Coordinates of C-alpha atoms and ligand atoms in Angstrom, one line a residue:
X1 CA -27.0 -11.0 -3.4
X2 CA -29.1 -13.2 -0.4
X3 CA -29.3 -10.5 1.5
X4 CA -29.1 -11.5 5.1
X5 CA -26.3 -11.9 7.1
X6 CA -24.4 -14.7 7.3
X7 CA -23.4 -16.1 11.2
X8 CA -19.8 -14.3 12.1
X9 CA -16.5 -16.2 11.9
X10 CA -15.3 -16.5 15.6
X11 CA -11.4 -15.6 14.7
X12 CA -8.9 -15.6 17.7
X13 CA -12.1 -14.8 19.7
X14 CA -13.5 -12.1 17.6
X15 CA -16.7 -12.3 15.6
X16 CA -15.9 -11.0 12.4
X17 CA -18.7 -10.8 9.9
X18 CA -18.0 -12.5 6.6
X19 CA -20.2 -10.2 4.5
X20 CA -20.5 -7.1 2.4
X21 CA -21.4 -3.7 4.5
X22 CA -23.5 -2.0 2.4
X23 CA -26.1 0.8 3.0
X24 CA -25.0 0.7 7.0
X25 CA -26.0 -3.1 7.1
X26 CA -24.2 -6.6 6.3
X27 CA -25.2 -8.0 3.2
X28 CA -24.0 -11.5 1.8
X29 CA -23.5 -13.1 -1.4
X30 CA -24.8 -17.3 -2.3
X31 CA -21.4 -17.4 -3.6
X32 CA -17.9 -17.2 -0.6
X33 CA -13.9 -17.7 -0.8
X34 CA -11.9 -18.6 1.6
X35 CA -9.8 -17.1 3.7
X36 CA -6.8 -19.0 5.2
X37 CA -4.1 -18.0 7.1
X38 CA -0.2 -17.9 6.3
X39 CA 0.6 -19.0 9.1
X40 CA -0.3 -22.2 8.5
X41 CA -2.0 -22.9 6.1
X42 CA -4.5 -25.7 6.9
X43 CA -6.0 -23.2 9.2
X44 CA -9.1 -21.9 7.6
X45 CA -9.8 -19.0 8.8
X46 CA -13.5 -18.0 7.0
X47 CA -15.2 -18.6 4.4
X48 CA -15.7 -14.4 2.7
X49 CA -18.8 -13.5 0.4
X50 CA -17.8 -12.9 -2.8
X51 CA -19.5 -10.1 -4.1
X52 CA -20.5 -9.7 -8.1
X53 CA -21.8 -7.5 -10.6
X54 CA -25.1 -6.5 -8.5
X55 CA -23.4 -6.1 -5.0
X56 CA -21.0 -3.8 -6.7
X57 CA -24.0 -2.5 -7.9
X58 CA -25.7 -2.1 -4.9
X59 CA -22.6 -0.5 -2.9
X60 CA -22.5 2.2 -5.8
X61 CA -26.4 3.1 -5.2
X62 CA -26.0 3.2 -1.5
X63 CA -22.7 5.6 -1.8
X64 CA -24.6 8.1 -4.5
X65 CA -27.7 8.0 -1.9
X66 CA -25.3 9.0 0.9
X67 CA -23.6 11.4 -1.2
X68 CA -25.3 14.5 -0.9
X69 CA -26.1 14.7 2.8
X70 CA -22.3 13.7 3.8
X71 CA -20.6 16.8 1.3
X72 CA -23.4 18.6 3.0
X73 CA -21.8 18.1 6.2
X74 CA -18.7 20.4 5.4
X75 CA -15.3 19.6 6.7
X76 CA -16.4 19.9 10.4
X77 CA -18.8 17.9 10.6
X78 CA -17.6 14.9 8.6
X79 CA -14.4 15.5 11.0
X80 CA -16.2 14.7 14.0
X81 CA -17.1 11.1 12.8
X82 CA -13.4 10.7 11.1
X83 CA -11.5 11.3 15.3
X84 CA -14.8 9.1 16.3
X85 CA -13.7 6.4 14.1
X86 CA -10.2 7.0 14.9
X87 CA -10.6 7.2 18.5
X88 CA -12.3 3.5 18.2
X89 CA -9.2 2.2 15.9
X90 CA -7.4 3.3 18.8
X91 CA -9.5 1.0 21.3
X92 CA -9.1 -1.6 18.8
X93 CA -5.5 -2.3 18.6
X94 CA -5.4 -5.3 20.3
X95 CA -8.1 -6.8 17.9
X96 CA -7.7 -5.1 14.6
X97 CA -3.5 -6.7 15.3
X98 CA -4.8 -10.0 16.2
X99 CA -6.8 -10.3 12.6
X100 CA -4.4 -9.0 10.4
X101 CA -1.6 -10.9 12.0
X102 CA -3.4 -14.2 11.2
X103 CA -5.2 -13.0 7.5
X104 CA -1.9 -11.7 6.4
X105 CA 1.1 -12.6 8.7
X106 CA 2.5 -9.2 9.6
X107 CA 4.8 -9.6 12.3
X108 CA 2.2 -8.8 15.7
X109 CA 4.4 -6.8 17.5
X110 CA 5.1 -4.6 14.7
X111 CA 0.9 -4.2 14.2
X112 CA 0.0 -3.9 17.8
X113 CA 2.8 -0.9 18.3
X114 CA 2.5 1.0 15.0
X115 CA 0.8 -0.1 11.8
X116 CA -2.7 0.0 13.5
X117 CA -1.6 3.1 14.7
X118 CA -0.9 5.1 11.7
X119 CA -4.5 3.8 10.5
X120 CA -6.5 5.9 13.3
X121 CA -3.7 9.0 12.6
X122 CA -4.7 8.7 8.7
X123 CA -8.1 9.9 10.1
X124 CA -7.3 12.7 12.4
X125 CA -4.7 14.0 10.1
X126 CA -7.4 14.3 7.3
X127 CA -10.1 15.3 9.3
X128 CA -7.4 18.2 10.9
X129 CA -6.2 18.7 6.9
X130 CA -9.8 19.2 5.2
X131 CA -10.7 21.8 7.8
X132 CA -7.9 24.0 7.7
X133 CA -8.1 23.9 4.3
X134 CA -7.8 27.9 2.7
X135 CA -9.3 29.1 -0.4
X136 CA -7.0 30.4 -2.9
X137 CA -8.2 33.9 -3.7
X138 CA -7.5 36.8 -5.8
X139 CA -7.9 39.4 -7.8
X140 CA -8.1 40.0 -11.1
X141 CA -9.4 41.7 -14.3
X142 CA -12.1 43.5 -12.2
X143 CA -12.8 40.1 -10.7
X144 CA -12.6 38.5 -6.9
X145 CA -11.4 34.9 -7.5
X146 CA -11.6 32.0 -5.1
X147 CA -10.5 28.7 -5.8
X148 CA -13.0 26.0 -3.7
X149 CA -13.0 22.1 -3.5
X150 CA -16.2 20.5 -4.3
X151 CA -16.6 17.2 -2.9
X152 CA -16.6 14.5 -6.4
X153 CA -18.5 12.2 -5.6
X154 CA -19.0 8.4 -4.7
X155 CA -15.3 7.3 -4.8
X156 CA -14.0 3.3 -5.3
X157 CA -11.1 2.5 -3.4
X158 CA -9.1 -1.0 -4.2
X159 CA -6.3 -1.9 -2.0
X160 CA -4.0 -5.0 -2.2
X161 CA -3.5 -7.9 0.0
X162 CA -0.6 -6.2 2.2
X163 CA -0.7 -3.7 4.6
X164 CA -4.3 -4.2 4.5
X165 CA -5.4 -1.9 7.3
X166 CA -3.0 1.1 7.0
X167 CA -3.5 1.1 3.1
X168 CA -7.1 1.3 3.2
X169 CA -7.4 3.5 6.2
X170 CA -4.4 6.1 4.0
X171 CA -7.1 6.0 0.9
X172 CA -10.3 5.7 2.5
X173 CA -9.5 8.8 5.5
X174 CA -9.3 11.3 2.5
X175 CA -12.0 10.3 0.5
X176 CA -14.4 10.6 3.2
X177 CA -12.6 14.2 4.8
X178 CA -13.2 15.7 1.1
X179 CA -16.5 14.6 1.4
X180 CA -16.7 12.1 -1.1
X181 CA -18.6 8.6 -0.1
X182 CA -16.4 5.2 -0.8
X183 CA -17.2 1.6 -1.5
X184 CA -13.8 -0.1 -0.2
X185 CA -12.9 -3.0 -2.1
X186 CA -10.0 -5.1 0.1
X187 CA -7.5 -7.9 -1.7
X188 CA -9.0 -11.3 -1.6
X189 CA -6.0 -12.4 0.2
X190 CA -6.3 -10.4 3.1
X191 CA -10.3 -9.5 3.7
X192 CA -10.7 -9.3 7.3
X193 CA -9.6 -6.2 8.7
X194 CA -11.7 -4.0 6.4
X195 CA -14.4 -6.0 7.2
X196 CA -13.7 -5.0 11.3
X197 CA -12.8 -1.3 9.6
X198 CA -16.8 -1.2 8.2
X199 CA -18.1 -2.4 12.1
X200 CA -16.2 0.6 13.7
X201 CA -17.3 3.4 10.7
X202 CA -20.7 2.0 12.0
X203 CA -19.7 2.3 15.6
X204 CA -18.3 5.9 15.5
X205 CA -22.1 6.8 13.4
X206 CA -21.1 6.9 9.7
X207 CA -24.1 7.5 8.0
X208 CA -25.3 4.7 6.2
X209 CA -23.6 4.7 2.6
X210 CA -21.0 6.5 3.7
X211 CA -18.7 3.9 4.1
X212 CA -19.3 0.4 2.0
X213 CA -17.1 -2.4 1.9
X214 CA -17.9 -5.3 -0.7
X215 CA -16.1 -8.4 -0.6
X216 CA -14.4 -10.5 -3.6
X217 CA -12.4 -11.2 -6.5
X218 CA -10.7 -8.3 -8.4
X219 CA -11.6 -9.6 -11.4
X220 CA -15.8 -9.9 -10.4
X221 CA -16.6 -7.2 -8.1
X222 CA -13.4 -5.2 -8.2
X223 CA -14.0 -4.9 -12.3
X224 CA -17.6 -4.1 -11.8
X225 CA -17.2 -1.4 -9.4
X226 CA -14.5 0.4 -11.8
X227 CA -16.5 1.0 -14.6
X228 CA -19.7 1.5 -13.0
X229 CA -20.2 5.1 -14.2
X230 CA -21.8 6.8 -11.2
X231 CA -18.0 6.7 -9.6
X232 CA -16.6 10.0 -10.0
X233 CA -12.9 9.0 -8.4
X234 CA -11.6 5.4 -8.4
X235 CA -8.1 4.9 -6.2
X236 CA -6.2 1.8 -6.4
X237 CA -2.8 0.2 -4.8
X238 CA -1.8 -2.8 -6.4
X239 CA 0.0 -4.4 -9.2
X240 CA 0.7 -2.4 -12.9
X241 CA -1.0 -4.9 -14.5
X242 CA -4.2 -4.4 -12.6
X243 CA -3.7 -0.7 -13.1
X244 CA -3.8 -1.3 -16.9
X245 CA -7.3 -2.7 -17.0
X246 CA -8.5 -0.7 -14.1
X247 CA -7.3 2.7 -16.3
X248 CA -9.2 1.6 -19.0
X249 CA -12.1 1.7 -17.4
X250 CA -11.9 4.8 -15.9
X251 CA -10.9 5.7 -19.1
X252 CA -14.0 5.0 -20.5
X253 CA -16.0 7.0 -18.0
X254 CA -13.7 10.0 -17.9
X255 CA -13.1 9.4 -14.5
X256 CA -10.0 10.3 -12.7
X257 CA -7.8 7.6 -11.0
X258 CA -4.6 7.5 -9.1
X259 CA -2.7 3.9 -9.4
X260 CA -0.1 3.3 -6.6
X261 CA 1.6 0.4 -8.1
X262 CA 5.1 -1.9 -7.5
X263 CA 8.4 -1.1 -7.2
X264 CA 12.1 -2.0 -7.9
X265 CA 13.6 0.4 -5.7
X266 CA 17.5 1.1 -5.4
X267 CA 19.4 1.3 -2.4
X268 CA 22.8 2.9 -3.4
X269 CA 25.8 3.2 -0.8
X270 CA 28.7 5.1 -1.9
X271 CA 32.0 4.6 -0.2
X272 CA 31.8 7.8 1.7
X273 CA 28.7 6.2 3.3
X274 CA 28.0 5.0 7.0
X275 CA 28.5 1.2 5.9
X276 CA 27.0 -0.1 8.5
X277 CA 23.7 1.7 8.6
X278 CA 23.8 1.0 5.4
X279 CA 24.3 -2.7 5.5
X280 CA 21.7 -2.8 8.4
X281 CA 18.9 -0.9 6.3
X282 CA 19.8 -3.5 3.2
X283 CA 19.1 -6.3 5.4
X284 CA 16.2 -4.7 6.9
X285 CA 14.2 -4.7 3.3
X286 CA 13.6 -8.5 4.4
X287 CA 11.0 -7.6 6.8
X288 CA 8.0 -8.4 6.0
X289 CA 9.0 -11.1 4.1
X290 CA 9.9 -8.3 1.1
X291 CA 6.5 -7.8 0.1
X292 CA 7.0 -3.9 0.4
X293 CA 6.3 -1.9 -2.5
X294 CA 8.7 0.6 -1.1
X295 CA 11.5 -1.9 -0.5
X296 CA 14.7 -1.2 -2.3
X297 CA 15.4 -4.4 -3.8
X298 CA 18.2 -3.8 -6.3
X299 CA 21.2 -3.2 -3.8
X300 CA 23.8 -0.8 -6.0
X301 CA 27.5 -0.5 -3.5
X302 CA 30.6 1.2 -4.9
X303 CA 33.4 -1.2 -6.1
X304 CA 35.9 -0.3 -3.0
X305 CA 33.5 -0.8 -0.4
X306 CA 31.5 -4.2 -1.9
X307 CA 33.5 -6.8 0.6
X308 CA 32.8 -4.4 3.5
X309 CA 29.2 -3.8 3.1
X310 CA 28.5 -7.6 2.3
X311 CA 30.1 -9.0 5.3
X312 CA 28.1 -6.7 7.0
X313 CA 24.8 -7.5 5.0
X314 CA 25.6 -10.9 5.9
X315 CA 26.0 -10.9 9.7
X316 CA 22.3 -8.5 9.9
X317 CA 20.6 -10.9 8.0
X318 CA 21.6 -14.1 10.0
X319 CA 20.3 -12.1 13.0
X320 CA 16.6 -12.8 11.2
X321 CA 14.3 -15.0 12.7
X322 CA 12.0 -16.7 10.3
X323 CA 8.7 -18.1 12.4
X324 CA 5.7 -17.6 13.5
X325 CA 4.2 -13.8 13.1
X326 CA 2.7 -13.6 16.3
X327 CA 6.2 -14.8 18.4
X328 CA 8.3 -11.3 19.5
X329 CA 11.1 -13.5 18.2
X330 CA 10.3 -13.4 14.7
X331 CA 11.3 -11.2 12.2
X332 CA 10.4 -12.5 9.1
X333 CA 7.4 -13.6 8.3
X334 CA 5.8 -16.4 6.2
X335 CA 4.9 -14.7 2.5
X336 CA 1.1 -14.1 2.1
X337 CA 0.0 -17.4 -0.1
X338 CA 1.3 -20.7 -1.7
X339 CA 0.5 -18.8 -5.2
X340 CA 2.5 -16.2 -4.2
X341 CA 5.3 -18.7 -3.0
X342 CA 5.3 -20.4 -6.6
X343 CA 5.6 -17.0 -8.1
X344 CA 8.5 -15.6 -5.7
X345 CA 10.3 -19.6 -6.3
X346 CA 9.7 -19.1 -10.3
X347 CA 11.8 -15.6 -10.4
X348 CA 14.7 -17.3 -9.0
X349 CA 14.8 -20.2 -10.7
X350 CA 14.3 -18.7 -13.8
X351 CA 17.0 -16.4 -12.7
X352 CA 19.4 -19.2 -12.5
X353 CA 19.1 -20.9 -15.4
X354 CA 19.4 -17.6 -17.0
X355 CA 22.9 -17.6 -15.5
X356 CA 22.5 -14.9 -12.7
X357 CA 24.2 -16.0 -9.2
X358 CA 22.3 -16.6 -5.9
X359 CA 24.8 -15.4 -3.3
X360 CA 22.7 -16.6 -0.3
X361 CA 19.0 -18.5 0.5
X362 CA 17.4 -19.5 -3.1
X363 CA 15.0 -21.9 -1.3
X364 CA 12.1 -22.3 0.9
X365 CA 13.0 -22.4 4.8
X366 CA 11.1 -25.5 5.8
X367 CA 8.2 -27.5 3.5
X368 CA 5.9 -27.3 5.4
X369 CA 5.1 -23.7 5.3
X370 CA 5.2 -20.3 3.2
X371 CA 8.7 -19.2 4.2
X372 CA 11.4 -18.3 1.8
X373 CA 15.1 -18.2 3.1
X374 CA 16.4 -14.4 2.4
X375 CA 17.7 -14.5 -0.9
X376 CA 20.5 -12.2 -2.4
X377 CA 21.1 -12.8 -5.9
X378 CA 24.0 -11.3 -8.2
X379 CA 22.7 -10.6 -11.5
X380 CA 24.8 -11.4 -15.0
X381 CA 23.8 -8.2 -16.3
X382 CA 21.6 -5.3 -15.8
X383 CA 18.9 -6.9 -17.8
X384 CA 18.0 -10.0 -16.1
X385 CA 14.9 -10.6 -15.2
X386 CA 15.6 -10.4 -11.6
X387 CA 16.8 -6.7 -11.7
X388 CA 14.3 -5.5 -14.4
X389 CA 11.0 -7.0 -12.4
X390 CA 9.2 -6.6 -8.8
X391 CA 9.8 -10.0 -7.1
X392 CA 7.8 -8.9 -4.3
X393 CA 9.3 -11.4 -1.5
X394 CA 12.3 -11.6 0.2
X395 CA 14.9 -11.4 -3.0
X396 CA 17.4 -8.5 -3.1
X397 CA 20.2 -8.0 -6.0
X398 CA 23.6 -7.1 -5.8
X399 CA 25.6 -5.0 -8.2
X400 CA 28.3 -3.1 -8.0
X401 CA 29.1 0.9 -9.9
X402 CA 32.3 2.1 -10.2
X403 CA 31.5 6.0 -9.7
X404 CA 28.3 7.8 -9.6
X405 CA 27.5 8.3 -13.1
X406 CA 27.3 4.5 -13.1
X407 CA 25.4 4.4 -9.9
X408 CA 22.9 7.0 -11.5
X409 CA 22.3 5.2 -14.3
X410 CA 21.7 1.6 -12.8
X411 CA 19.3 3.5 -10.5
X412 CA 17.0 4.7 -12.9
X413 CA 17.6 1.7 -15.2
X414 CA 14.3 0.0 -14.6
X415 CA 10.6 1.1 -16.0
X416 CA 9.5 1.8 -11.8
X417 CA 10.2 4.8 -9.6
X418 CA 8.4 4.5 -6.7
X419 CA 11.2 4.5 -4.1
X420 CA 15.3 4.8 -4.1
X421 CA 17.7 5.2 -1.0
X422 CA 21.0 6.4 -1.1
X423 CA 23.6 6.2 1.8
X424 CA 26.6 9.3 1.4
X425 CA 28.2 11.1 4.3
X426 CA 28.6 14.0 1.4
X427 CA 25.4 16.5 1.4
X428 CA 26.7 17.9 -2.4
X429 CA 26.0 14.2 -3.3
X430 CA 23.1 13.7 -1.8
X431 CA 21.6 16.8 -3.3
X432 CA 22.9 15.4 -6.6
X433 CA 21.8 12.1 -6.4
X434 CA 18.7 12.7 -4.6
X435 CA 17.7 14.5 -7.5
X436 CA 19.0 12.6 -10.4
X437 CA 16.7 9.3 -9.2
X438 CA 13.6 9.0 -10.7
X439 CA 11.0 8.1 -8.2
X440 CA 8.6 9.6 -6.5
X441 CA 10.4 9.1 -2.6
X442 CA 14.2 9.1 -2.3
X443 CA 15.4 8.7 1.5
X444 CA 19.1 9.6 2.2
X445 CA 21.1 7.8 5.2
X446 CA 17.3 6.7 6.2
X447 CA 14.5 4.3 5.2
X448 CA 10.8 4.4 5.3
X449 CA 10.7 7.5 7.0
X450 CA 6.6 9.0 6.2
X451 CA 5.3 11.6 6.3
X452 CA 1.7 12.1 5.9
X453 CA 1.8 15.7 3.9
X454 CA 4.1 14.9 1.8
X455 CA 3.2 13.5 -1.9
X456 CA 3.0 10.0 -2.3
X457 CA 3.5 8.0 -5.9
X458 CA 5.2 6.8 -8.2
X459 CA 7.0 7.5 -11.8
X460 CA 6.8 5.4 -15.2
X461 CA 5.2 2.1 -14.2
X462 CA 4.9 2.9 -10.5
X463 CA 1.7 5.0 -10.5
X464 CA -0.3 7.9 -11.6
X465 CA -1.0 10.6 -9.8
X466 CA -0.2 11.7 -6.0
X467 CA -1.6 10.8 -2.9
X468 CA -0.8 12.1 0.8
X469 CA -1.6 15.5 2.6
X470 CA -3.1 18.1 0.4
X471 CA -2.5 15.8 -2.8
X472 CA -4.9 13.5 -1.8
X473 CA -7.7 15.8 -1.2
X474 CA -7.5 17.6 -4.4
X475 CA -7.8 14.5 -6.0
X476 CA -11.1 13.7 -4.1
X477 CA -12.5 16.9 -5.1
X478 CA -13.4 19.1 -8.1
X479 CA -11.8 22.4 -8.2
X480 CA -13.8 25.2 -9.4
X481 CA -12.8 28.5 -9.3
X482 CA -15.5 31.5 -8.5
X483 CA -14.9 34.7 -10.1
X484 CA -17.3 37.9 -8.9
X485 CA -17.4 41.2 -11.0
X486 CA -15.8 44.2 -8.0
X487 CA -18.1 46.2 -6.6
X488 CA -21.2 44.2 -7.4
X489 CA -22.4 42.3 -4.1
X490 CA -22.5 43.8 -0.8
Ligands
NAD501 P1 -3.2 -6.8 -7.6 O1 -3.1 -5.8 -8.6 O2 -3.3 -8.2 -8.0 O3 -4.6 -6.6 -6.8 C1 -4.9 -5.4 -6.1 C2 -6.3 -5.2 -5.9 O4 -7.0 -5.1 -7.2 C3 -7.0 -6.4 -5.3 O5 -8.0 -5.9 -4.4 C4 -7.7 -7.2 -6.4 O6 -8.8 -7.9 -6.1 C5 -8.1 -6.0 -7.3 N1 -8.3 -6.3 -8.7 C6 -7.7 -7.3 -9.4 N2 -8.1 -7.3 -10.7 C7 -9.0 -6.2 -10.8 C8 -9.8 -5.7 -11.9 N3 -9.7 -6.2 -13.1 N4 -10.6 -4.7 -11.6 C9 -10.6 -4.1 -10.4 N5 -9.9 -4.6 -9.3 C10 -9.1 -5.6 -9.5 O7 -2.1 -6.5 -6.6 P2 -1.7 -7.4 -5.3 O8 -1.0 -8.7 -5.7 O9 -2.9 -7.5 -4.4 O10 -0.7 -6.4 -4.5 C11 0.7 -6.5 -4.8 C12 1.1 -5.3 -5.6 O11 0.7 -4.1 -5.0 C13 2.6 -5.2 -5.8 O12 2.9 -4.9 -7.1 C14 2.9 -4.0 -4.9 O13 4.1 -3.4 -5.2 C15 1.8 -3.2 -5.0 N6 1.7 -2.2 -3.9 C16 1.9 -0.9 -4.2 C17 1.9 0.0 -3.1 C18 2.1 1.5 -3.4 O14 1.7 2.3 -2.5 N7 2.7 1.9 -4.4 C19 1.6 -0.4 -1.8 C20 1.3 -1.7 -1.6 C21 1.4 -2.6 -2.7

């Protein structure tokens, strides 16, 4: 750690500060990364501190020191600063769009009118949440119970490199509404918003502490802030494989975690289905250039209806637009980094030499940028590689089921469950369906519908635990339950 604050990157005429925010001020590290933006990629956009060992260290010891006086502040109080910082996100749009759009490449228009959005509604709705929250109470054996949340403790929150601002704003709002203070670690691959995200918490009068936001490389800071052992709640969105190492670590301290990890998602249509909403919703899992954990990848149609629905899939996807982010025109956008090109190009040419079909794209759009063409692939069996693991780009699968037994089956024939969708005009079968998948969201005749009280997570390899509404503040606190003897205090 240097110490002093580096000059601020001017970015699409915004000064965005490069450097950790720690203890209410910027601190920055001798060592940086860059960050360079999708959109094309000789465009360099900053050059990030890259925290290590002691700035994780230092963000810890600034969140225990702010610790007591912000549980202190109950629910009500801590709300006021949560619709102050939401009230600024709101004044922010333009800005906070701007950034993303050219750290990460979501499309602008779809920032500017409701991804920022949701981030200042992930406030209020926790602020709103924690306050109305009712002790359980009852009684017993003689005994008055009450059931009360205790704030845990300095929480670490790691978030990957999409969705940036509306994933950390959905972990970080709860944290802080159960009273917990949070050091924010963002994805290396898309720093900047958090960093504008730490500038309004000081803005709307976060204590200092409350809020910290170190910069880096999972692997440094992100390692060191997981099993340092004064955090008492570590929250992470990212890949499984991450989730493996940072579970050890919380292992190791006894420290709860919840792990909102990838998907494979199916996206059944059954031939009583509305074909066409289905086929528009199968080509719509290309937005964002598929890197959606959510997406439902694995397309699963019935036999009778297959030539239908593809012709169908095939005239909404050549309605997309691949180009520029920040043109209305576009609809899909450039994928998030050259590494993460390689990695999307390696799946499918592994999957053709291992004998599964592409149907359409297989290739990058143009060469001199990070688009891939919208792939749809037709597997040789239900084991290829393709259909077993999360491509994470714009690569769908096509199989077909004969009845829904078979459509079951394929459905839940991967190690995720974070997401399924199923299109039926019969309600029996989507009551039996919708509960046969095995995931932790299943949408009928709709997609990526939210709702902020409802549970959010996975099953098998697609998390542990549940955030969202109620879920999310339980996890942030310690329950404790306070039993009086009757008749013994006034
Ligand atoms: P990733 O696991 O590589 O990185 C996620 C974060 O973890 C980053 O901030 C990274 O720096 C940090 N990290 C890496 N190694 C670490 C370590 N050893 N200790 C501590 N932190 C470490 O994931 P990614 O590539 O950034 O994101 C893509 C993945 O995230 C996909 O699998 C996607 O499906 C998943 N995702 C899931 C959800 C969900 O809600 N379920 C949402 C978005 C993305």
């Amino acid at each position: 750690m240097s110490g002093s604050e580096r000059p601020r990157a001017m970015i699409a005429g915004t000064a965005v500060s490069v450097d950790h925010y720690i203890g209410g001020r910027r601190v920055a590290s001798p060592g940086t990364f860059e960050a360079r933006s999708p959109l094309d990629w000789s465009l360099k956009l900053a050059d990030v501190s890259a925290g290590d060992g002691a700035v994780a260290g230092a963000a810890v010891a600034a969140a225990c020191e702010a610790a007591e006086g912000w549980a202190a502040r109950g629910a009500a109080g801590r709300g006021v600063h949560l619709r102050r910082l939401a009230d600024l996100i709101d004044g922010s749009v333009e800005v906070l769009a701007e950034i993303e759009c050219l750290d990460m490449a979501m499309l602008l228009e779809s920032l500017r009118r409701r991804v920022i959005a949701r981030g200042a509604r992930n406030f209020r709705a926790y602020a709103d949440l924690a306050e109305s929250y009712s002790e359980r109470t009852w009684a017993s054996n003689g005994t008055d119970n009450r059931v009360q949340r205790m704030p845990a403790g300095p929480a670490v929150i790691i978030t990957p490199w999409n969705a940036p601002f509306m994933l950390a704003t959905w972990k970080v709002a709860p944290a802080l509404a159960a009273g917990n203070t949070v050091v924010l670690k963002p994805a290396e691959w898309s720093p900047l918003s958090a960093s504008l995200l730490a500038d309004l918490a000081h803005e709307a009068g976060l204590p200092a502490g409350v809020l910290n936001v170190v910069q880096g490389r999972g692997a440094e800071v992100g390692a060191a802030l997981v099993a340092d052992e004064r955090v008492r709640r570590i929250s992470f969105t990212g890949s499984p494989e991450t989730a493996r190492s940072i579970g050890a670590a919380a292992a190791a301290n006894i420290v709860p975690f919840t792990a909102e990890l990838g998907g494979k998602g199916p996206l059944i249509v059954f031939e009583d289905a509305d074909i066409e909403a289905a086929a528009r919703t199968a080509a719509g899992q290309f937005d964002d250039s598929g890197q959606v954990c959510l997406a439902g990848t694995r397309l699963l149609v019935a036999e009778g209806i297959a030539e239908e629905f593809r012709q169908r899939f095939d005239a909404h996807t050549n309605a997309h637009v691949l180009g520029d982010s920040r043109d209305p025109a576009t609809t899909i956008s450039p994928l998030i980094h050259p590494e993460h090109l390689a990695r999307v190009e390696g799946f499918v040419e592994r999957a053709r030499r291992a004998g599964d079909t592409v149907l359409r794209g297989g290739r990058r759009s143009r060469p001199d940028g990070l688009w891939y063409e919208p792939t749809l692939i037709r597997p040789a069996g239900n084991d290829s590689e393709i259909v077993q693991r999360e491509v994470f780009g714009p690569v769908l699968t096509l199989q077909t089921f004969a009845d829904e037994p078979e459509a079951v089956r394929l459905a839940n024939s991967t190690r995720y469950g974070l997401s399924g969708v199923v299109f039926t005009g019969s309600g029996a079968r989507a009551e039996r369906v919708g509960q046969a998948v095995r995931a932790g969201t299943v949408w009928v005749n709709c997609f990526g519908v939210r709702d902020l009280a409802a549970p959010f997570g996975g099953c098998g390899i697609s998390g542990l635990g549940r955030e969202g509404g109620d879920y999310a503040l339980d996890f942030h606190s310690d329950l404790k339950t306070v039993q009086v003897r009757q008749g013994t205090t006034g």
